[in-house]
XYZ file of C-alpha atoms in Angstrom:
361
model
C -129.124 99.010 68.928
C -130.009 97.551 65.530
C -128.739 94.112 66.669
C -130.921 94.243 69.792
C -134.017 95.222 67.793
C -133.338 92.456 65.266
C -133.011 89.864 68.051
C -136.304 90.993 69.576
C -138.020 90.788 66.190
C -136.743 87.241 65.607
C -137.881 86.194 69.078
C -141.364 87.578 68.442
C -141.594 85.871 65.071
C -140.399 82.571 66.479
C -142.678 82.800 69.458
C -145.797 83.464 67.419
C -145.251 81.385 64.265
C -147.219 78.197 63.739
C -145.112 75.080 63.345
C -145.942 74.577 59.678
C -145.698 70.919 58.828
C -144.338 70.121 62.272
C -145.993 67.512 64.520
C -148.499 68.967 66.954
C -148.210 67.527 70.441
C -148.596 69.127 73.842
C -145.007 70.301 73.652
C -142.405 69.906 70.932
C -138.615 70.060 71.047
C -136.573 70.442 67.888
C -133.368 68.378 67.810
C -131.006 68.993 64.902
C -127.570 68.664 63.365
C -125.638 70.934 60.998
C -122.204 70.500 59.434
C -120.969 74.104 59.339
C -118.241 73.362 56.758
C -114.950 74.680 58.074
C -115.989 77.359 60.533
C -112.520 78.726 61.338
C -111.542 82.017 62.933
C -108.847 84.244 61.392
C -106.200 83.672 64.080
C -103.237 81.332 63.919
C -103.361 78.347 66.250
C -99.921 76.705 66.311
C -101.342 73.293 67.276
C -103.940 73.144 64.511
C -103.719 72.981 60.745
C -105.439 76.301 60.201
C -102.883 77.831 57.810
C -105.363 77.885 54.905
C -107.822 79.818 57.068
C -105.631 82.801 57.851
C -105.656 86.225 56.151
C -102.368 85.382 54.400
C -103.283 81.714 53.827
C -104.482 79.863 50.761
C -108.113 80.892 51.304
C -107.270 84.519 52.178
C -109.543 84.059 55.158
C -110.143 87.662 56.162
C -112.393 89.117 58.843
C -114.895 90.094 56.136
C -115.165 86.492 54.915
C -115.336 85.163 58.466
C -118.182 87.535 59.361
C -120.005 86.572 56.171
C -119.694 82.907 57.116
C -121.047 83.553 60.622
C -123.961 85.535 59.217
C -124.774 82.741 56.760
C -124.765 80.033 59.409
C -126.916 82.113 61.743
C -129.349 82.883 58.909
C -129.967 79.185 58.299
C -130.483 78.456 61.998
C -132.868 81.418 62.302
C -134.823 80.322 59.234
C -135.223 76.833 60.663
C -136.585 78.434 63.824
C -138.990 80.502 61.754
C -140.274 77.391 59.983
C -140.656 75.388 63.202
C -142.017 78.209 65.323
C -139.149 77.910 67.806
C -135.401 77.598 68.029
C -133.778 74.202 68.348
C -133.698 72.858 71.868
C -130.490 71.075 70.862
C -128.348 71.676 67.790
C -125.279 69.537 67.228
C -122.635 71.005 64.908
C -119.412 69.827 63.296
C -116.377 71.310 61.544
C -115.823 74.072 64.101
C -112.293 75.148 64.979
C -112.749 76.129 68.614
C -115.012 77.650 71.240
C -114.373 81.180 69.975
C -116.130 80.553 66.651
C -119.094 79.105 68.538
C -119.275 82.131 70.819
C -119.166 84.380 67.769
C -121.900 82.298 66.123
C -124.389 82.277 69.012
C -123.969 86.036 69.449
C -125.052 86.754 65.864
C -128.134 89.009 65.842
C -130.177 86.472 63.881
C -130.033 83.914 66.719
C -128.888 85.830 69.817
C -132.419 85.644 71.237
C -132.089 81.867 71.552
C -129.466 82.340 74.298
C -127.647 79.221 73.126
C -125.186 77.688 75.551
C -122.141 75.783 74.288
C -120.594 72.386 74.990
C -117.238 71.952 73.264
C -113.910 70.199 73.790
C -110.706 70.752 71.819
C -110.016 67.452 70.081
C -107.053 65.761 68.401
C -108.257 65.932 64.784
C -105.403 66.753 62.429
C -107.606 69.073 60.376
C -108.275 71.032 63.515
C -112.051 70.684 63.561
C -114.310 69.495 66.355
C -117.916 68.648 67.137
C -119.947 70.738 69.547
C -123.452 71.130 70.912
C -125.618 74.230 71.290
C -128.591 74.098 73.638
C -131.319 76.329 75.004
C -130.957 76.339 78.803
C -134.669 76.999 79.345
C -135.512 73.724 77.572
C -132.490 71.508 78.176
C -131.055 71.083 81.664
C -127.350 70.332 81.285
C -125.926 67.752 83.699
C -122.582 66.564 82.337
C -120.551 65.969 79.198
C -117.653 63.878 77.983
C -115.292 63.855 75.013
C -114.997 60.204 73.968
C -111.694 59.446 72.217
C -111.455 57.445 69.019
C -109.341 54.366 69.736
C -108.791 50.966 68.140
C -108.597 49.112 71.440
C -111.240 46.491 72.150
C -112.708 46.521 68.656
C -114.312 43.492 67.025
C -113.042 44.650 63.606
C -110.100 43.000 61.853
C -108.541 46.191 60.523
C -106.763 46.468 57.197
C -104.858 49.452 58.587
C -101.510 48.320 60.096
C -100.890 48.822 63.815
C -98.252 51.506 63.241
C -100.717 53.540 61.160
C -103.397 53.076 63.801
C -101.093 54.650 66.386
C -100.620 57.701 64.161
C -104.272 58.020 63.126
C -106.127 60.963 64.667
C -109.730 62.005 64.139
C -112.555 63.777 65.916
C -113.634 62.711 69.394
C -117.301 61.891 69.933
C -119.094 64.394 72.138
C -121.547 63.087 74.737
C -123.867 65.458 76.574
C -126.288 64.261 79.230
C -129.161 66.287 80.645
C -132.921 66.558 80.930
C -135.772 67.708 78.705
C -139.180 68.148 80.323
C -137.842 66.362 83.388
C -136.799 63.249 81.442
C -133.240 61.946 81.229
C -131.717 62.352 77.774
C -128.283 61.965 76.232
C -126.918 63.215 72.934
C -123.916 61.895 71.012
C -122.461 64.257 68.391
C -120.057 62.676 65.906
C -118.096 63.410 62.759
C -116.860 60.021 61.653
C -113.691 59.552 59.560
C -113.791 60.927 56.040
C -114.065 59.130 52.708
C -111.403 61.403 51.176
C -109.146 59.283 49.006
C -111.485 56.330 49.565
C -108.566 54.240 50.758
C -108.878 50.503 51.109
C -110.408 49.710 54.469
C -111.552 53.298 55.115
C -115.097 52.031 55.729
C -113.706 50.176 58.754
C -112.737 53.477 60.358
C -116.350 54.641 60.272
C -117.534 51.248 61.458
C -115.186 51.579 64.418
C -116.597 55.035 65.190
C -120.119 53.619 65.173
C -118.966 50.717 67.357
C -117.538 53.160 69.919
C -120.808 55.094 70.079
C -122.942 51.960 70.270
C -120.918 50.307 73.045
C -120.877 53.508 75.077
C -124.630 54.001 74.623
C -125.406 50.487 75.829
C -123.403 51.077 79.000
C -125.187 54.408 79.477
C -128.575 52.690 79.213
C -127.532 50.221 81.898
C -126.379 53.042 84.154
C -129.516 55.128 83.599
C -132.481 52.848 82.839
C -135.056 54.561 80.656
C -132.677 57.255 79.375
C -133.578 58.605 75.952
C -130.640 58.730 73.566
C -130.067 60.607 70.331
C -127.056 59.975 68.104
C -126.329 62.635 65.495
C -123.576 63.718 63.197
C -121.877 63.733 59.847
C -121.347 59.999 59.623
C -119.673 60.091 56.188
C -121.892 57.081 55.509
C -125.504 56.605 54.552
C -127.992 54.947 56.869
C -127.823 51.810 54.730
C -124.046 51.397 55.121
C -122.664 48.851 57.567
C -121.455 51.442 60.070
C -125.013 52.623 60.678
C -127.130 49.561 59.882
C -124.930 46.936 61.556
C -122.499 48.508 64.004
C -124.915 51.155 65.303
C -127.921 48.827 64.909
C -129.868 51.458 62.974
C -133.301 50.223 61.893
C -135.441 51.657 59.116
C -138.831 50.863 60.634
C -140.065 51.485 64.149
C -141.523 47.979 64.265
C -138.003 46.566 63.910
C -136.514 48.479 66.843
C -135.607 46.261 69.763
C -134.415 47.388 73.178
C -130.774 47.437 72.017
C -131.439 49.064 68.627
C -131.697 52.562 67.219
C -134.328 53.948 64.876
C -132.979 55.915 61.885
C -135.636 58.222 60.384
C -133.446 59.018 57.386
C -133.179 55.512 55.936
C -136.594 55.752 54.326
C -135.866 59.317 53.201
C -132.670 58.184 51.478
C -134.573 55.433 49.663
C -137.174 58.010 48.624
C -134.471 60.053 46.894
C -133.724 62.765 49.458
C -130.206 63.956 50.262
C -128.142 66.360 52.338
C -125.059 66.411 50.103
C -124.189 65.478 46.563
C -121.020 63.993 45.069
C -120.646 63.390 41.343
C -124.379 63.544 40.860
C -125.202 61.052 43.623
C -127.142 62.275 46.642
C -126.484 60.927 50.138
C -127.722 61.595 53.642
C -124.607 61.568 55.806
C -126.158 63.983 58.329
C -128.045 61.491 60.436
C -129.998 61.524 63.670
C -130.918 58.224 65.306
C -132.904 57.608 68.481
C -132.955 54.660 70.871
C -135.959 52.487 71.648
C -136.945 54.644 74.623
C -137.722 57.502 72.223
C -139.797 55.217 70.038
C -141.887 53.128 72.399
C -142.834 55.518 75.227
C -146.617 55.934 75.285
C -146.663 58.800 77.790
C -143.277 60.550 77.773
C -141.095 62.100 75.097
C -141.012 60.261 71.800
C -140.079 60.986 68.208
C -142.856 62.584 66.149
C -143.875 62.136 62.509
C -144.060 64.962 59.985
C -147.121 64.871 57.728
C -149.399 62.006 56.775
C -149.551 59.262 54.188
C -146.728 57.967 52.005
C -144.773 61.227 52.206
C -144.764 61.251 55.993
C -141.335 60.947 57.606
C -139.878 61.141 61.092
C -136.945 63.258 59.885
C -136.574 66.528 58.033
C -133.934 68.022 55.736
C -133.891 71.805 55.687
C -133.077 73.463 52.377
C -133.909 76.811 50.843
C -133.102 78.192 47.373
C -130.462 80.529 48.833
C -128.697 77.472 50.325
C -128.522 75.834 46.901
C -126.242 76.577 43.941
C -128.415 78.137 41.243
C -126.232 77.831 38.143
C -123.134 76.266 36.663
C -121.637 72.803 36.969
C -122.893 72.351 40.527
C -126.406 73.644 39.984
C -128.741 72.035 42.503
C -125.935 71.134 44.922
C -125.658 72.732 48.380
C -124.178 76.243 48.015
C -120.832 75.985 49.780
C -118.356 78.579 51.055
C -115.645 77.833 48.499
C -115.913 76.398 44.994
C -112.830 75.262 43.097
C -110.655 77.178 45.538
C -112.540 80.460 45.135
C -114.604 82.113 47.861
C -118.212 82.191 46.645
C -119.843 83.216 49.915
C -122.136 80.241 50.266
C -123.347 78.387 53.320
C -122.285 74.748 53.653
C -121.738 71.700 51.486
C -124.331 69.945 53.687
C -127.976 70.678 54.377
C -128.974 70.462 58.057
C -131.316 67.797 59.409
C -133.637 67.665 62.392
C -136.259 65.663 64.211
C -138.953 66.626 66.689
C -139.589 64.901 69.991
C -142.681 65.617 72.026
C -145.381 64.272 74.268
């Protein structure tokens, strides 16, 4: 009964709150991405490397810790809804083990009122984590989806990685979801590009290949569905200024530079202004990117990306952070407050802050 009352309260708050700092158009839709940092259940999956996230594993991943993690993730999503005056129409997520954890997440009392639906495929990643998409069915009409495999075939890149290693290499698939918002055709790519862990020679090429896969697929999609509005989001493990985003995904910093085959990246200017979603050795980056194609930039009547604020501090993207999501003391003071620190469970949220944009007309 308490859960039902809480859900109703959240719905009322969300439905009546003003969208503080959010663009005011006839109708707004919040589109976001959040790296949930290792959202694993407590059950053993023999085909995934989840041993650390078991009750008897390295992390002593008990039901109590799992429920705390779910509550934390739902709290952030609910607080974003409170700030924006509505729940996300679309929320892409990464680092989820399976559909079960997503079902447990969307049923949390903090966000149950959103009635989020789930798009998820089990992928081949050796860590056992996937990308997924949550959507509100009253705002997004689902049509179809596809799990796009990461392959080396047909690439323009001269890889440092030997062929035999390429055959063994496994990483996350890219999720594509196609549907409609306000009667307009839209598509969303959700990605978690290969990691920088170890920073091996040529590792940047792996992310460039991931961007190349998304870009090539998106161009074919635009030919198949003229006028379709495309959003690419994810933990890119690269900044907007890196080659994977700026060259292979054709991400442009300024709207005036966006041609018909380009993407606009709202977070390039934010990165240059000193903002970040994660921090490593004192250096802030924005790996959690959302890009939009030219159709979401140049449409004078339909859905298009909206700007937050006015003047020099006005941006087309937003990074959501609250004090409770940030480490308050110690060596990592000021960094995102993560679930584990130095191998110990500290009950935090994620090592990434979420990002979002608003589209409207």
